[in-house]
Amino acid sequence: MIRVLSGIQPSGELHLGNYVGALRQWVAFQDEYDAFYCVVDLHALTLELAPEDLRARTFDAACSLLAAGLDPDRCTLFCQSHVPEHPRLAWLLECTATMGELNRMTQFKDKSTRQEAVRVGLFTYPVLMAADILAYHAGAVPVGDDQRQHLELARELAQRFNNRYGETFTVPEAVVPAFGGRVMDLQHPRRKMSKSVDSPLGTVQVLDSPQEIARKVRKAVTDTDGDVRYDPGDKPGLANLLDLMAAATGQRPEDVAGKYTRYGDLKADLAEALVEMLRPLRERYDAYSADRGAVEAVLAGGAERAREVAAATYARAAGAIGLLPPA
Ligand code: TRP
């Protein structure tokens, strides 16, 4: 069975874009792959959160993933910092990666211009991500469009290491979700839905109350021509609503469009469909967040399983590169 690995930063509440664009696929992959999923708390250190916030968000991310349908009996769910082989392997890879290569990462270029003193961790972030992937011999990596370049780097580093030191790593392939990254902000339908701080009305949180969901859908920006048809280029707001309805009900957006003549009716039905889709998540989230011990036990079990695989990969890579094995 091919192994899949993906990671999510504990950077705040999950929104509809995370769920429909990525997590639903993670859930489905549990039955098709040997699935490993990690909460990448070491990557989140580049966000410079207060320590108590980082801790709370990491726990919260685990609760959200379980609520979304990850099942510890069908996948390995763990916290990145619980498996010390990630940063150990990252160091070996850093010693094969070049400054030029990392300087070309567009995410680094973007984010570093927004920091006054640019941290080294932000620069080496993609190498740690490569280590996350290569430690597990993951053949498939579900990522959004924004992470494609990082995945390309992971492939390049794997190939380089294999050529130089002998066959050690599996070269991973990106799996971009069918609906990948296509959930748009309800207020600014030409940009991707992202954190609610940037656009409180445009972002539906997975844990929003039914009333909040209905209000945000009702206020979603459309257009004034009043004609219901699927046209992402000219009618991005409406197309986003049709895409969401399609995703929530398993139809094609063109077919959804054929069923409506008025925006208001579509919005009312969409609100109801989203509320129903998210209801079980909200309920499971409440149950998990009230049972700290259970969530910690899942993470402990996941880390143990993950570590078995990652430690073997690390030992092989360390040996190949010439580090003297501990006696
Ligand atoms: N960089 C990814 C993001 O911000 C998160 C991530 C870290 C990841 N390690 C990973 C994704 C390994 C896939 C595989 O979205």
Coordinates of C-alpha atoms and ligand atoms in Angstrom, one line a residue:
M1 CA 0.0 0.0 0.0
I2 CA 1.3 3.4 -1.0
R3 CA 2.0 5.7 2.0
V4 CA 0.5 9.2 2.1
L5 CA 1.7 11.9 4.3
S6 CA 0.5 15.4 4.9
G7 CA 0.8 18.1 7.5
I8 CA -1.2 21.0 8.7
Q9 CA 0.0 24.0 10.7
P10 CA -1.8 24.7 14.0
S11 CA -2.4 28.2 12.9
G12 CA -5.9 28.8 14.1
E13 CA -9.5 27.6 13.5
L14 CA -10.2 25.5 10.5
H15 CA -12.3 27.1 7.8
L16 CA -14.4 25.7 5.1
G17 CA -11.6 26.0 2.6
N18 CA -9.4 23.8 4.7
Y19 CA -12.1 21.2 5.1
V20 CA -13.5 21.0 1.6
G21 CA -10.1 21.7 -0.1
A22 CA -7.9 19.4 1.9
L23 CA -9.2 17.5 5.0
R24 CA -12.1 15.7 3.2
Q25 CA -9.5 14.2 1.0
W26 CA -7.3 13.2 4.0
V27 CA -10.3 11.5 5.4
A28 CA -11.0 9.6 2.2
F29 CA -7.3 8.6 1.8
Q30 CA -7.4 6.7 5.1
D31 CA -9.0 3.8 3.1
E32 CA -6.9 4.0 0.0
Y33 CA -3.4 4.6 1.5
D34 CA -1.3 3.9 4.5
A35 CA -2.0 7.4 5.8
F36 CA 0.2 9.5 8.1
Y37 CA -0.9 13.0 9.1
C38 CA 0.9 15.4 11.3
V39 CA 0.2 18.6 13.1
V40 CA 3.4 20.6 12.2
D41 CA 4.0 22.5 15.4
L42 CA 7.7 23.0 14.5
H43 CA 6.7 24.8 11.3
A44 CA 4.4 26.9 13.4
L45 CA 7.3 28.3 15.4
T46 CA 7.9 30.4 12.3
L47 CA 4.6 32.2 13.1
E48 CA 6.0 33.5 16.4
L49 CA 3.0 32.7 18.5
A50 CA 3.0 33.1 22.3
P51 CA 3.9 29.7 23.9
E52 CA 0.5 29.2 25.4
D53 CA -1.2 30.0 22.1
L54 CA 1.0 27.5 20.3
R55 CA 0.2 24.8 22.8
A56 CA -3.5 25.5 22.7
R57 CA -3.7 25.6 18.9
T58 CA -1.7 22.4 18.6
F59 CA -4.2 20.6 20.8
D60 CA -7.0 22.3 19.0
A61 CA -5.7 21.2 15.6
A62 CA -5.7 17.6 16.8
C63 CA -9.3 17.9 18.0
S64 CA -10.3 19.4 14.7
L65 CA -8.6 16.7 12.6
L66 CA -10.3 14.0 14.6
A67 CA -13.6 15.9 14.3
A68 CA -13.2 16.1 10.6
G69 CA -13.1 12.3 10.5
L70 CA -9.5 11.2 10.9
D71 CA -9.7 7.8 12.7
P72 CA -6.7 6.7 14.7
D73 CA -7.5 3.1 13.8
R74 CA -7.2 3.9 10.1
C75 CA -4.4 6.5 10.1
T76 CA -1.4 7.6 12.1
L77 CA -2.1 11.0 13.5
F78 CA 0.8 12.7 15.4
C79 CA 2.4 15.8 16.4
Q80 CA 5.6 16.7 14.5
S81 CA 7.7 17.7 17.6
H82 CA 7.0 14.3 19.2
V83 CA 9.1 12.6 16.6
P84 CA 12.6 14.0 16.9
E85 CA 13.8 12.4 13.7
H86 CA 12.1 15.2 11.7
P87 CA 14.6 18.0 12.7
R88 CA 17.4 15.4 12.7
L89 CA 16.7 14.4 9.1
A90 CA 16.1 18.1 8.2
W91 CA 19.7 18.8 9.2
L92 CA 21.1 16.1 6.9
L93 CA 19.0 17.5 4.1
E94 CA 20.0 21.1 4.8
C95 CA 23.6 20.0 4.2
T96 CA 22.6 19.0 0.7
A97 CA 20.3 21.9 -0.2
T98 CA 21.7 25.2 -1.5
M99 CA 21.1 28.8 -0.5
G100 CA 20.1 29.5 -4.1
E101 CA 17.5 26.8 -4.1
L102 CA 15.9 28.0 -0.9
N103 CA 16.1 31.7 -2.1
R104 CA 13.9 30.8 -5.0
M105 CA 11.0 29.6 -2.8
T106 CA 8.2 32.1 -3.5
Q107 CA 6.6 31.6 -0.1
F108 CA 9.9 32.6 1.6
K109 CA 10.1 35.6 -0.7
D110 CA 6.6 36.7 0.2
K111 CA 6.8 36.1 3.9
S112 CA 10.4 37.4 4.4
T113 CA 9.5 40.8 3.0
R114 CA 6.9 41.1 5.8
Q115 CA 9.4 40.4 8.6
E116 CA 11.9 43.0 9.7
A117 CA 14.6 40.6 10.9
V118 CA 14.1 37.5 8.8
R119 CA 14.4 34.3 10.9
V120 CA 16.5 31.4 9.7
G121 CA 13.6 29.0 10.4
L122 CA 11.5 30.7 7.8
F123 CA 14.3 30.2 5.3
T124 CA 14.8 26.5 6.1
Y125 CA 11.1 25.8 6.5
P126 CA 10.8 23.9 3.1
V127 CA 13.7 21.6 4.1
L128 CA 11.9 20.6 7.3
M129 CA 8.8 19.9 5.2
A130 CA 10.9 17.7 2.9
A131 CA 12.1 15.8 6.0
D132 CA 8.5 15.3 7.1
I133 CA 7.7 13.7 3.8
L134 CA 10.9 11.7 3.2
A135 CA 11.1 10.3 6.7
Y136 CA 8.0 8.2 5.9
H137 CA 8.8 7.2 2.3
A138 CA 5.6 8.9 1.4
G139 CA 4.8 8.2 -2.2
A140 CA 1.9 10.6 -2.3
V141 CA 1.5 14.0 -0.7
P142 CA -1.8 15.9 -0.7
V143 CA -1.0 19.6 -0.9
G144 CA -2.6 22.7 -2.1
D145 CA -1.3 24.8 -5.0
D146 CA 0.7 27.0 -2.6
Q147 CA 2.8 24.1 -1.5
R148 CA 3.7 22.7 -4.9
Q149 CA 7.0 24.4 -5.1
H150 CA 8.0 23.0 -1.7
L151 CA 7.0 19.5 -2.8
E152 CA 9.2 20.0 -5.9
L153 CA 12.1 20.8 -3.6
A154 CA 11.4 17.6 -1.6
R155 CA 11.6 15.6 -4.8
E156 CA 14.8 17.3 -5.8
L157 CA 16.4 16.7 -2.4
A158 CA 15.4 13.1 -2.4
Q159 CA 16.8 12.5 -5.8
R160 CA 20.0 14.3 -5.0
F161 CA 20.6 12.3 -1.8
N162 CA 19.8 9.0 -3.6
N163 CA 22.3 9.8 -6.4
R164 CA 25.0 10.9 -4.1
Y165 CA 24.7 8.4 -1.2
G166 CA 22.7 5.5 -2.6
E167 CA 19.0 4.7 -2.7
T168 CA 17.6 6.0 0.6
F169 CA 14.4 8.0 0.0
T170 CA 11.2 7.5 -2.0
V171 CA 10.6 10.3 -4.4
P172 CA 7.1 11.7 -3.5
E173 CA 4.4 12.8 -5.9
A174 CA 2.0 15.7 -5.3
V175 CA -1.7 14.9 -5.1
V176 CA -3.6 18.1 -5.7
P177 CA -7.3 17.7 -4.6
A178 CA -9.9 17.8 -7.4
F179 CA -11.5 20.8 -5.6
G180 CA -8.1 22.0 -4.6
G181 CA -7.8 25.5 -3.2
R182 CA -10.8 26.5 -5.0
V183 CA -13.0 27.6 -2.1
M184 CA -13.0 31.4 -2.4
D185 CA -13.7 34.1 0.1
L186 CA -17.4 34.9 0.2
Q187 CA -16.8 38.6 0.2
H188 CA -13.8 38.7 -2.2
P189 CA -14.5 35.8 -4.6
R190 CA -11.4 36.3 -6.6
R191 CA -9.2 35.4 -3.6
K192 CA -8.9 32.1 -1.7
M193 CA -10.8 31.7 1.5
S194 CA -8.2 32.1 4.3
K195 CA -8.1 33.1 8.0
S196 CA -11.2 34.9 9.4
V197 CA -9.0 37.7 10.8
D198 CA -8.5 38.9 7.2
S199 CA -12.2 38.6 6.3
P200 CA -14.6 37.7 9.1
L201 CA -17.7 37.7 6.8
G202 CA -16.0 36.0 3.9
T203 CA -14.7 33.0 5.8
V204 CA -16.9 30.2 7.1
Q205 CA -15.3 28.6 10.1
V206 CA -15.9 24.9 10.5
L207 CA -17.2 25.5 14.0
D208 CA -19.4 28.5 13.1
S209 CA -23.0 28.2 14.5
P210 CA -25.8 27.5 12.0
Q211 CA -26.9 31.1 12.4
E212 CA -23.4 32.4 11.5
I213 CA -23.1 30.1 8.5
A214 CA -26.5 31.2 7.2
R215 CA -25.7 34.9 7.7
K216 CA -22.3 34.7 5.9
V217 CA -23.9 32.8 3.0
R218 CA -26.7 35.3 2.8
K219 CA -24.3 38.2 2.6
A220 CA -22.0 36.5 0.1
V221 CA -21.1 38.8 -2.8
T222 CA -22.6 37.8 -6.2
D223 CA -23.4 40.1 -9.1
T224 CA -26.3 42.1 -10.4
D225 CA -27.2 40.4 -13.6
G226 CA -29.4 37.9 -11.8
D227 CA -28.8 35.0 -14.2
V228 CA -27.9 31.7 -12.5
R229 CA -25.1 30.0 -14.6
Y230 CA -21.7 28.6 -13.8
D231 CA -19.1 31.1 -15.1
P232 CA -16.1 31.3 -12.8
G233 CA -14.4 33.9 -15.0
D234 CA -17.3 36.4 -15.2
K235 CA -19.3 35.5 -12.2
P236 CA -16.8 34.3 -9.6
G237 CA -19.0 34.9 -6.5
L238 CA -21.9 32.9 -7.9
A239 CA -19.5 30.2 -9.2
N240 CA -18.0 29.8 -5.7
L241 CA -21.5 29.3 -4.2
L242 CA -22.3 26.7 -7.0
D243 CA -18.9 25.0 -6.3
L244 CA -19.7 24.8 -2.6
M245 CA -23.1 23.5 -3.2
A246 CA -21.6 20.9 -5.5
A247 CA -19.0 19.9 -3.0
A248 CA -21.6 19.7 -0.2
T249 CA -24.0 17.5 -2.2
G250 CA -21.7 15.6 -4.6
Q251 CA -23.0 17.2 -7.8
R252 CA -21.4 19.1 -10.6
P253 CA -21.6 22.9 -10.3
E254 CA -23.2 23.2 -13.8
D255 CA -26.0 20.8 -12.7
V256 CA -26.5 22.8 -9.5
A257 CA -26.9 25.9 -11.6
G258 CA -29.6 24.3 -13.7
K259 CA -31.8 23.8 -10.7
Y260 CA -32.0 27.5 -9.7
T261 CA -33.4 30.7 -11.2
R262 CA -32.8 32.9 -8.1
Y263 CA -29.7 33.6 -6.1
G264 CA -31.7 33.8 -2.9
D265 CA -33.0 30.3 -3.3
L266 CA -29.5 28.9 -4.0
K267 CA -28.1 30.8 -0.9
A268 CA -30.9 29.4 1.4
D269 CA -30.2 25.8 0.2
L270 CA -26.5 26.2 0.4
A271 CA -26.6 27.5 3.9
E272 CA -28.7 24.5 4.9
A273 CA -26.4 22.1 3.1
L274 CA -23.3 23.6 4.8
V275 CA -24.9 23.5 8.2
E276 CA -25.7 19.8 7.7
M277 CA -22.3 19.0 6.3
L278 CA -20.5 20.6 9.3
R279 CA -22.9 19.6 12.0
P280 CA -21.2 16.2 12.8
L281 CA -17.8 18.0 12.9
R282 CA -19.0 20.5 15.4
E283 CA -20.5 17.7 17.6
R284 CA -17.3 15.6 17.4
Y285 CA -15.2 18.6 18.1
D286 CA -17.0 19.4 21.3
A287 CA -16.7 15.8 22.5
Y288 CA -12.9 15.6 21.8
S289 CA -12.0 19.0 23.2
A290 CA -13.8 18.0 26.4
D291 CA -11.7 14.8 26.6
R292 CA -8.1 15.9 26.8
G293 CA -6.8 12.5 27.9
A294 CA -8.3 10.7 24.9
V295 CA -6.8 13.2 22.4
E296 CA -3.4 13.0 24.1
A297 CA -3.6 9.2 24.0
V298 CA -4.2 9.3 20.2
L299 CA -1.2 11.6 19.7
A300 CA 1.0 9.4 21.9
G301 CA 0.0 6.2 19.9
G302 CA 0.5 8.1 16.6
A303 CA 3.9 9.3 17.6
E304 CA 5.0 5.8 18.6
R305 CA 4.0 4.4 15.2
A306 CA 5.5 7.3 13.4
R307 CA 8.7 7.1 15.2
E308 CA 9.3 3.5 14.3
V309 CA 9.2 4.4 10.6
A310 CA 11.1 7.8 10.9
A311 CA 13.9 6.4 13.1
A312 CA 14.6 3.6 10.6
T313 CA 14.8 6.1 7.8
Y314 CA 17.0 8.5 9.7
A315 CA 19.4 5.7 10.7
R316 CA 19.7 4.6 7.1
A317 CA 20.2 8.2 5.9
A318 CA 22.8 8.9 8.6
G319 CA 24.7 5.8 7.8
A320 CA 24.6 6.5 4.0
I321 CA 26.0 10.1 4.5
G322 CA 28.8 8.8 6.7
L323 CA 27.9 9.4 10.3
L324 CA 29.4 6.8 12.5
P325 CA 26.5 4.6 13.9
P326 CA 26.2 4.6 17.7
A327 CA 27.5 1.3 19.0
Ligands
TRP1 N1 3.9 23.7 4.6 C1 2.6 23.1 4.7 C2 1.5 24.2 4.7 O1 1.8 25.2 5.2 C3 2.4 22.2 5.9 C4 3.3 21.0 5.9 C5 4.4 20.8 6.7 C6 3.2 19.9 5.1 N2 5.0 19.6 6.4 C7 4.3 19.0 5.4 C8 2.3 19.5 4.0 C9 4.5 17.8 4.8 C10 2.5 18.3 3.4 C11 3.6 17.5 3.8 O2 0.5 24.0 4.3

